Amino acid sequence: MPTNKKLLILAGDGIGPEVMTQVKRVLDWFAKNQALKFDVEDDLVGGCAIDKHGMPLTDETMAKAMKADAVLLGAVGGPKWDNLPFEIKPERGLLRLRKDMELFANLRPAIVFDALAEASSLKTELVAGLDIVIVRELTGGVYFGSPRGIETLPNGERRGINTQVYTTSEIVRVARVAFELARKRGRKVCSVEKANVMESGVLWREEVTKLHKAEYSDVELSHMYADNCAMQLVRQPKQFDVIVTDNLFGDLLSDCAAMLTGSLGMLPSASLGAPDANGRRKALYEPVHGTAPDIAGKDLANPLACLLSLAMMFRYSFDLGSSADLLEQAAKNVVAAGFRTGDIMAAGCTKVSTTRMGDEILKELDRLAK
Ligand code: IPM
Ligand code: MG
């Protein structure tokens, strides 16, 4: 690489810093062994930023994120900040990053490692070999629509309001990401909404259908209501290849899909913007799991979701497919060798700490790279 790529690391709260420590060790490994040099800068987001600056994301941090080649994020939030006013809650920091960087496409793969098929809450044969991706719209819908707020009515009752809203261009750009991705995989897209009860869902279905006809008829397209999709995900998850859906449904369905893999601690994600004139996309990578306050600071968290998010960064931001493959293979091998954090522990396996999981990954990278 001619110039060093700029990474901004926002470890956040709870288990975020612990899992991110392992990411940094792995980044050092790639710097040493594969000459992948990154300029890494750390900053604050979420509760830790509230404690220091009184807000979950400062303008300075936002500006750094805009300039970075990629942002890696741990997790935000925790009980300490639960009772703050809505506008300065830790989650607002993450939502601002997504919105201001225009990261409209959130890729959430749910892949079942062979060795973990039995850790799933579903029967092994239903999940063995599962490999699906949820493409979640991330900058629109009810998360950001207006009007929004809580108002007091003349009769003294209060009313909470959020608005589900999508424009054609918002639907088309995320559907395009899903179709393009499907072309590189199983060539199937299932588009998910509630067109039976929501006009925004009717529009969603029409626009996805139009785009499919015009440009992607080589990909198989189906439509599903979101409630049915939740059911199908736990009934027959392998029927899916790529699922494309809105912000709120994507939030729910991706947690559900994540659990099919045995633990939320396994699931990475990539949030991508539109490519600019040079083909460069703004991007943020984060594990799907949250801050897990109950185990935070105890060296118990599973760092694999965050490490697999790093692999996604290699692949999607820097076209380093072979480095991504290497890291993913190391994760698979370590889990297959029986090293397990508490969330994926099984009989006969070795229970390890966050740090020890990092050690094992580094050892396995050494072994694979020989
Ligand atoms: C997620 C999380 C976030 C969301 C929260 C932390 C704001 O649940 O990334 O899935 O609702 O999008
Ligand atoms: Mg969520």
Short mmCIF file of C-alpha atoms and ligand atoms in Angstrom, two decimals:
data_model
loop_
_atom_site.label_atom_id
_atom_site.label_comp_id
_atom_site.label_asym_id
_atom_site.label_seq_id
_atom_site.Cartn_x
_atom_site.Cartn_y
_atom_site.Cartn_z
CA MET A 1 0.00 0.00 0.00
CA PRO A 2 1.53 3.35 -1.01
CA THR A 3 0.00 5.55 1.73
CA ASN A 4 -1.22 4.42 5.09
CA LYS A 5 -4.97 4.08 5.40
CA LYS A 6 -6.57 6.09 8.17
CA LEU A 7 -8.63 4.17 10.72
CA LEU A 8 -10.71 5.74 13.42
CA ILE A 9 -11.38 3.44 16.35
CA LEU A 10 -14.35 4.22 18.57
CA ALA A 11 -14.37 1.46 21.17
CA GLY A 12 -17.32 2.92 23.07
CA ASP A 13 -18.77 1.48 26.26
CA GLY A 14 -19.18 -1.79 28.14
CA ILE A 15 -17.36 -4.65 26.45
CA GLY A 16 -16.49 -2.38 23.49
CA PRO A 17 -12.98 -1.49 24.73
CA GLU A 18 -12.15 -5.10 25.66
CA VAL A 19 -13.06 -6.57 22.30
CA MET A 20 -11.39 -3.65 20.51
CA THR A 21 -8.13 -4.40 22.33
CA GLN A 22 -8.07 -7.75 20.55
CA VAL A 23 -8.80 -6.03 17.24
CA LYS A 24 -5.76 -3.81 17.76
CA ARG A 25 -3.55 -6.80 18.49
CA VAL A 26 -4.73 -8.40 15.26
CA LEU A 27 -4.17 -5.16 13.35
CA ASP A 28 -0.60 -5.16 14.67
CA TRP A 29 -0.20 -8.72 13.45
CA PHE A 30 -1.26 -7.72 9.94
CA ALA A 31 1.07 -4.70 10.05
CA LYS A 32 3.99 -6.90 11.02
CA ASN A 33 3.26 -9.91 8.85
CA GLN A 34 1.49 -8.55 5.80
CA ALA A 35 2.76 -4.98 5.70
CA LEU A 36 -0.75 -3.62 6.06
CA LYS A 37 0.01 -0.28 7.62
CA PHE A 38 -2.85 1.67 9.11
CA ASP A 39 -2.73 4.98 10.93
CA VAL A 40 -4.97 4.31 13.89
CA GLU A 41 -6.57 7.02 15.94
CA ASP A 42 -8.78 6.42 18.97
CA ASP A 43 -11.69 8.54 20.07
CA LEU A 44 -14.84 8.45 22.15
CA VAL A 45 -18.44 7.67 21.31
CA GLY A 46 -21.45 6.93 23.49
CA GLY A 47 -21.47 6.98 27.28
CA CYS A 48 -17.72 7.53 27.62
CA ALA A 49 -18.04 10.63 25.42
CA ILE A 50 -20.96 11.85 27.57
CA ASP A 51 -18.81 11.45 30.69
CA LYS A 52 -15.95 13.44 29.17
CA HIS A 53 -17.70 15.99 26.94
CA GLY A 54 -21.35 15.94 27.98
CA MET A 55 -22.47 14.60 24.61
CA PRO A 56 -22.29 11.19 22.92
CA LEU A 57 -20.34 12.39 19.87
CA THR A 58 -18.49 15.70 19.52
CA ASP A 59 -18.23 17.62 16.24
CA GLU A 60 -14.47 16.98 16.32
CA THR A 61 -14.97 13.23 16.48
CA MET A 62 -17.59 13.44 13.75
CA ALA A 63 -15.11 15.35 11.56
CA LYS A 64 -12.47 12.65 12.12
CA ALA A 65 -14.97 9.98 11.13
CA MET A 66 -15.73 11.84 7.91
CA LYS A 67 -12.04 11.93 7.02
CA ALA A 68 -11.19 8.36 7.98
CA ASP A 69 -10.88 5.62 5.37
CA ALA A 70 -12.85 3.40 7.75
CA VAL A 71 -14.31 3.59 11.24
CA LEU A 72 -14.29 0.64 13.63
CA LEU A 73 -16.80 0.80 16.45
CA GLY A 74 -17.21 -1.37 19.55
CA ALA A 75 -20.57 -0.76 21.21
CA VAL A 76 -22.40 2.10 22.90
CA GLY A 77 -24.75 2.47 25.87
CA GLY A 78 -25.31 1.08 29.32
CA PRO A 79 -27.47 1.41 32.42
CA LYS A 80 -25.41 4.35 33.70
CA TRP A 81 -26.78 6.56 30.91
CA ASP A 82 -30.29 5.08 30.59
CA ASN A 83 -32.06 7.98 32.25
CA LEU A 84 -30.48 10.80 30.28
CA PRO A 85 -32.61 13.01 28.06
CA PHE A 86 -33.27 11.29 24.75
CA GLU A 87 -31.19 13.68 22.65
CA ILE A 88 -27.95 12.97 24.49
CA LYS A 89 -28.32 9.24 25.04
CA PRO A 90 -25.26 7.19 23.99
CA GLU A 91 -27.18 5.66 21.05
CA ARG A 92 -27.57 9.12 19.49
CA GLY A 93 -23.83 9.15 18.87
CA LEU A 94 -24.02 6.00 16.78
CA LEU A 95 -27.11 7.20 14.94
CA ARG A 96 -25.39 10.50 14.11
CA LEU A 97 -22.38 8.66 12.70
CA ARG A 98 -24.63 6.56 10.49
CA LYS A 99 -26.70 9.55 9.36
CA ASP A 100 -23.93 12.10 8.77
CA MET A 101 -21.68 9.58 7.00
CA GLU A 102 -24.75 8.51 4.94
CA LEU A 103 -24.15 4.84 5.70
CA PHE A 104 -27.40 3.68 4.18
CA ALA A 105 -26.51 0.02 3.61
CA ASN A 106 -25.91 -2.16 6.63
CA LEU A 107 -24.66 -5.67 5.83
CA ARG A 108 -25.27 -8.19 8.58
CA PRO A 109 -24.13 -11.67 7.62
CA ALA A 110 -25.33 -14.62 9.68
CA ILE A 111 -22.95 -17.48 9.10
CA VAL A 112 -22.97 -20.65 11.15
CA PHE A 113 -19.48 -22.01 11.80
CA ASP A 114 -19.60 -25.80 11.51
CA ALA A 115 -18.20 -26.19 15.00
CA LEU A 116 -20.94 -23.99 16.42
CA ALA A 117 -23.99 -25.49 14.72
CA GLU A 118 -24.86 -27.16 17.99
CA ALA A 119 -24.68 -23.88 19.92
CA SER A 120 -27.71 -22.61 18.04
CA SER A 121 -31.04 -22.64 19.80
CA LEU A 122 -32.42 -24.36 16.68
CA LYS A 123 -31.90 -27.97 15.67
CA THR A 124 -28.46 -28.52 14.15
CA GLU A 125 -29.75 -29.64 10.75
CA LEU A 126 -31.74 -26.42 10.37
CA VAL A 127 -28.69 -24.19 10.80
CA ALA A 128 -25.67 -26.27 9.75
CA GLY A 129 -24.03 -24.48 6.81
CA LEU A 130 -26.26 -21.42 7.13
CA ASP A 131 -24.90 -18.42 5.23
CA ILE A 132 -27.28 -15.51 4.79
CA VAL A 133 -26.92 -11.73 4.75
CA ILE A 134 -29.39 -9.17 5.92
CA VAL A 135 -29.07 -5.85 4.13
CA ARG A 136 -30.67 -3.35 6.45
CA GLU A 137 -31.51 0.19 5.33
CA LEU A 138 -29.76 2.32 7.94
CA THR A 139 -30.36 6.04 7.46
CA GLY A 140 -34.09 6.31 6.89
CA GLY A 141 -37.43 4.95 8.01
CA VAL A 142 -38.93 5.35 11.43
CA TYR A 143 -35.54 5.89 13.09
CA PHE A 144 -35.16 9.26 11.40
CA GLY A 145 -38.58 10.26 9.98
CA SER A 146 -40.38 13.38 11.11
CA PRO A 147 -42.59 14.42 12.74
CA ARG A 148 -41.25 12.79 15.85
CA GLY A 149 -41.38 13.55 19.52
CA ILE A 150 -43.57 13.44 22.59
CA GLU A 151 -46.31 16.05 22.89
CA THR A 152 -48.94 16.87 25.46
CA LEU A 153 -52.49 17.01 24.16
CA PRO A 154 -55.08 19.60 25.29
CA ASN A 155 -56.73 16.97 27.48
CA GLY A 156 -53.45 16.40 29.30
CA GLU A 157 -52.75 13.04 27.66
CA ARG A 158 -49.32 12.63 26.14
CA ARG A 159 -48.66 11.34 22.63
CA GLY A 160 -45.43 9.80 21.29
CA ILE A 161 -44.86 10.12 17.54
CA ASN A 162 -42.48 8.56 15.06
CA THR A 163 -42.88 8.48 11.32
CA GLN A 164 -42.03 5.69 8.94
CA VAL A 165 -41.00 7.34 5.70
CA TYR A 166 -39.10 6.20 2.60
CA THR A 167 -38.44 7.89 -0.72
CA THR A 168 -37.91 6.01 -3.98
CA SER A 169 -34.20 6.84 -4.10
CA GLU A 170 -33.67 5.57 -0.56
CA ILE A 171 -35.33 2.28 -1.47
CA VAL A 172 -33.58 1.89 -4.80
CA ARG A 173 -30.05 2.49 -3.53
CA VAL A 174 -30.29 -0.09 -0.76
CA ALA A 175 -32.06 -2.61 -3.03
CA ARG A 176 -29.22 -2.16 -5.51
CA VAL A 177 -26.68 -3.10 -2.84
CA ALA A 178 -28.71 -6.24 -2.10
CA PHE A 179 -28.96 -7.28 -5.76
CA GLU A 180 -25.26 -6.66 -6.37
CA LEU A 181 -24.37 -8.71 -3.31
CA ALA A 182 -26.71 -11.54 -4.36
CA ARG A 183 -24.94 -11.72 -7.72
CA LYS A 184 -21.73 -12.59 -5.87
CA ARG A 185 -23.52 -15.22 -3.75
CA GLY A 186 -26.63 -17.35 -4.23
CA ARG A 187 -28.44 -14.94 -6.62
CA LYS A 188 -31.55 -14.69 -4.45
CA VAL A 189 -33.03 -11.61 -2.82
CA CYS A 190 -35.99 -11.61 -0.46
CA SER A 191 -37.41 -8.12 0.05
CA VAL A 192 -39.17 -7.65 3.37
CA GLU A 193 -41.78 -5.06 4.46
CA LYS A 194 -45.37 -4.83 5.65
CA ALA A 195 -47.06 -3.85 2.40
CA ASN A 196 -50.28 -5.32 3.76
CA VAL A 197 -50.62 -2.53 6.33
CA MET A 198 -48.14 0.25 5.46
CA GLU A 199 -48.01 2.54 2.43
CA SER A 200 -44.25 2.86 2.84
CA GLY A 201 -44.20 -0.92 2.44
CA VAL A 202 -46.31 -0.74 -0.73
CA LEU A 203 -43.85 1.76 -2.19
CA TRP A 204 -40.91 -0.38 -1.05
CA ARG A 205 -42.30 -3.42 -2.85
CA GLU A 206 -43.09 -1.48 -6.04
CA GLU A 207 -39.67 0.12 -6.25
CA VAL A 208 -37.77 -3.10 -5.57
CA THR A 209 -39.86 -4.88 -8.21
CA LYS A 210 -39.20 -2.11 -10.76
CA LEU A 211 -35.47 -2.13 -10.18
CA HIS A 212 -35.39 -5.90 -10.40
CA LYS A 213 -37.18 -5.90 -13.75
CA ALA A 214 -35.02 -3.15 -15.18
CA GLU A 215 -31.57 -4.32 -14.09
CA TYR A 216 -31.44 -7.50 -12.07
CA SER A 217 -33.73 -10.08 -13.65
CA ASP A 218 -30.86 -12.61 -13.41
CA VAL A 219 -31.38 -12.54 -9.62
CA GLU A 220 -34.37 -14.37 -8.14
CA LEU A 221 -36.58 -11.91 -6.24
CA SER A 222 -39.24 -12.76 -3.68
CA HIS A 223 -41.25 -10.59 -1.28
CA MET A 224 -42.21 -11.36 2.27
CA TYR A 225 -44.07 -9.61 5.08
CA ALA A 226 -41.79 -8.88 8.01
CA ASP A 227 -43.76 -10.93 10.53
CA ASN A 228 -43.65 -13.94 8.22
CA CYS A 229 -39.92 -13.39 7.71
CA ALA A 230 -39.33 -13.53 11.47
CA MET A 231 -41.18 -16.82 11.50
CA GLN A 232 -39.39 -18.21 8.43
CA LEU A 233 -36.00 -17.29 9.91
CA VAL A 234 -36.57 -19.65 12.80
CA ARG A 235 -38.48 -22.23 10.77
CA GLN A 236 -36.31 -22.69 7.69
CA PRO A 237 -33.47 -20.15 7.68
CA LYS A 238 -31.57 -21.78 4.83
CA GLN A 239 -34.30 -20.75 2.34
CA PHE A 240 -32.71 -17.26 2.33
CA ASP A 241 -29.65 -15.87 0.61
CA VAL A 242 -29.89 -12.06 0.83
CA ILE A 243 -32.69 -10.32 2.73
CA VAL A 244 -33.21 -6.61 2.10
CA THR A 245 -35.37 -4.65 4.49
CA ASP A 246 -35.94 -1.32 6.19
CA ASN A 247 -34.24 0.14 9.23
CA LEU A 248 -36.57 -1.07 11.99
CA PHE A 249 -37.42 -4.49 10.55
CA GLY A 250 -33.72 -4.96 9.81
CA ASP A 251 -32.86 -4.20 13.43
CA LEU A 252 -35.26 -6.88 14.66
CA LEU A 253 -34.64 -9.51 12.02
CA SER A 254 -30.86 -9.23 12.28
CA ASP A 255 -30.92 -9.98 16.02
CA CYS A 256 -33.08 -12.97 15.23
CA ALA A 257 -30.74 -14.14 12.44
CA ALA A 258 -27.74 -13.52 14.67
CA MET A 259 -29.03 -15.88 17.31
CA LEU A 260 -29.34 -18.66 14.73
CA THR A 261 -25.56 -18.73 14.72
CA GLY A 262 -25.41 -19.57 18.40
CA SER A 263 -24.50 -16.21 19.86
CA LEU A 264 -24.78 -12.51 19.21
CA GLY A 265 -21.08 -12.54 20.02
CA MET A 266 -20.31 -13.97 16.58
CA LEU A 267 -21.97 -11.45 14.28
CA PRO A 268 -20.07 -8.69 12.46
CA SER A 269 -21.53 -5.89 10.38
CA ALA A 270 -20.50 -3.35 7.76
CA SER A 271 -22.30 -0.06 7.18
CA LEU A 272 -21.53 1.43 3.80
CA GLY A 273 -22.20 4.69 2.01
CA ALA A 274 -22.40 5.32 -1.72
CA PRO A 275 -19.13 5.09 -3.68
CA ASP A 276 -17.66 8.50 -4.58
CA ALA A 277 -16.02 9.40 -7.93
CA ASN A 278 -12.93 7.38 -6.95
CA GLY A 279 -14.98 4.37 -5.93
CA ARG A 280 -14.25 5.08 -2.26
CA ARG A 281 -17.11 4.45 0.18
CA LYS A 282 -17.48 5.82 3.67
CA ALA A 283 -17.71 2.85 5.96
CA LEU A 284 -18.19 1.85 9.57
CA TYR A 285 -17.65 -1.65 10.94
CA GLU A 286 -19.14 -2.87 14.19
CA PRO A 287 -20.21 -6.04 15.91
CA VAL A 288 -23.99 -6.54 16.06
CA HIS A 289 -23.84 -7.19 19.82
CA GLY A 290 -24.29 -4.46 22.39
CA THR A 291 -22.28 -3.40 25.42
CA ALA A 292 -23.20 -6.41 27.61
CA PRO A 293 -22.95 -4.42 30.89
CA ASP A 294 -23.32 -7.61 32.97
CA ILE A 295 -19.95 -8.95 31.82
CA ALA A 296 -18.16 -5.69 30.95
CA GLY A 297 -14.66 -5.24 32.31
CA LYS A 298 -14.32 -8.90 33.29
CA ASP A 299 -12.40 -10.19 30.27
CA LEU A 300 -15.29 -12.54 29.45
CA ALA A 301 -16.67 -11.06 26.23
CA ASN A 302 -16.43 -12.81 22.88
CA PRO A 303 -14.16 -10.71 20.63
CA LEU A 304 -14.98 -12.67 17.47
CA ALA A 305 -17.84 -10.44 16.23
CA CYS A 306 -15.53 -7.43 16.40
CA LEU A 307 -12.66 -9.36 14.78
CA LEU A 308 -14.96 -10.56 12.01
CA SER A 309 -16.01 -6.91 11.54
CA LEU A 310 -12.33 -6.15 10.98
CA ALA A 311 -12.30 -8.88 8.31
CA MET A 312 -15.28 -7.17 6.66
CA MET A 313 -13.30 -3.92 6.71
CA PHE A 314 -10.40 -5.60 4.93
CA ARG A 315 -12.78 -6.91 2.29
CA TYR A 316 -15.16 -4.01 1.71
CA SER A 317 -13.02 -0.93 2.36
CA PHE A 318 -9.58 -2.04 1.21
CA ASP A 319 -10.19 -4.86 -1.23
CA LEU A 320 -7.97 -7.10 0.90
CA GLY A 321 -10.00 -10.24 0.33
CA SER A 322 -7.17 -12.62 1.14
CA SER A 323 -6.47 -10.92 4.48
CA ALA A 324 -10.18 -11.11 5.27
CA ASP A 325 -10.22 -14.81 4.34
CA LEU A 326 -7.19 -15.44 6.52
CA LEU A 327 -8.72 -13.79 9.58
CA GLU A 328 -12.06 -15.55 9.07
CA GLN A 329 -10.30 -18.88 8.70
CA ALA A 330 -8.33 -18.25 11.90
CA ALA A 331 -11.59 -17.55 13.75
CA LYS A 332 -13.18 -20.74 12.38
CA ASN A 333 -10.17 -22.85 13.30
CA VAL A 334 -9.89 -21.49 16.82
CA VAL A 335 -13.56 -22.20 17.47
CA ALA A 336 -13.24 -25.65 15.87
CA ALA A 337 -10.25 -26.37 18.10
CA GLY A 338 -12.61 -25.90 21.04
CA PHE A 339 -11.59 -22.50 22.37
CA ARG A 340 -14.78 -20.83 23.53
CA THR A 341 -15.81 -17.74 25.42
CA GLY A 342 -18.74 -18.26 27.80
CA ASP A 343 -21.43 -17.32 25.26
CA ILE A 344 -20.48 -20.21 22.91
CA MET A 345 -19.15 -22.63 25.52
CA ALA A 346 -20.02 -26.31 25.03
CA ALA A 347 -19.22 -29.55 26.82
CA GLY A 348 -15.65 -30.73 26.25
CA CYS A 349 -14.45 -27.30 25.06
CA THR A 350 -11.90 -24.99 26.69
CA LYS A 351 -13.45 -21.92 28.26
CA VAL A 352 -11.32 -18.88 27.49
CA SER A 353 -11.21 -15.20 28.34
CA THR A 354 -11.41 -12.35 25.83
CA THR A 355 -7.63 -11.98 25.97
CA ARG A 356 -6.98 -15.69 25.60
CA MET A 357 -9.28 -15.80 22.57
CA GLY A 358 -7.11 -13.02 21.12
CA ASP A 359 -3.97 -15.05 21.92
CA GLU A 360 -5.38 -18.09 20.13
CA ILE A 361 -6.35 -16.05 17.07
CA LEU A 362 -2.82 -14.64 16.86
CA LYS A 363 -1.30 -18.10 17.19
CA GLU A 364 -3.60 -19.42 14.50
CA LEU A 365 -2.74 -16.50 12.19
CA ASP A 366 0.94 -17.35 12.69
CA ARG A 367 0.25 -20.98 11.86
CA LEU A 368 -1.87 -20.23 8.78
CA ALA A 369 0.62 -17.71 7.43
CA LYS A 370 3.56 -20.12 7.56
C1 IPM B 1 -28.14 -2.05 16.22
C2 IPM B 1 -28.50 -1.45 17.55
C3 IPM B 1 -28.75 0.03 17.35
C4 IPM B 1 -29.97 0.18 16.44
C5 IPM B 1 -28.89 0.87 18.63
C6 IPM B 1 -27.72 0.68 19.56
C7 IPM B 1 -29.09 2.33 18.31
O1 IPM B 1 -29.59 -2.11 18.08
O2 IPM B 1 -27.16 -1.58 15.61
O3 IPM B 1 -28.80 -2.99 15.79
O4 IPM B 1 -31.12 0.16 16.91
O5 IPM B 1 -29.76 0.32 15.25
MG MG B 2 -30.14 -3.91 17.03
#
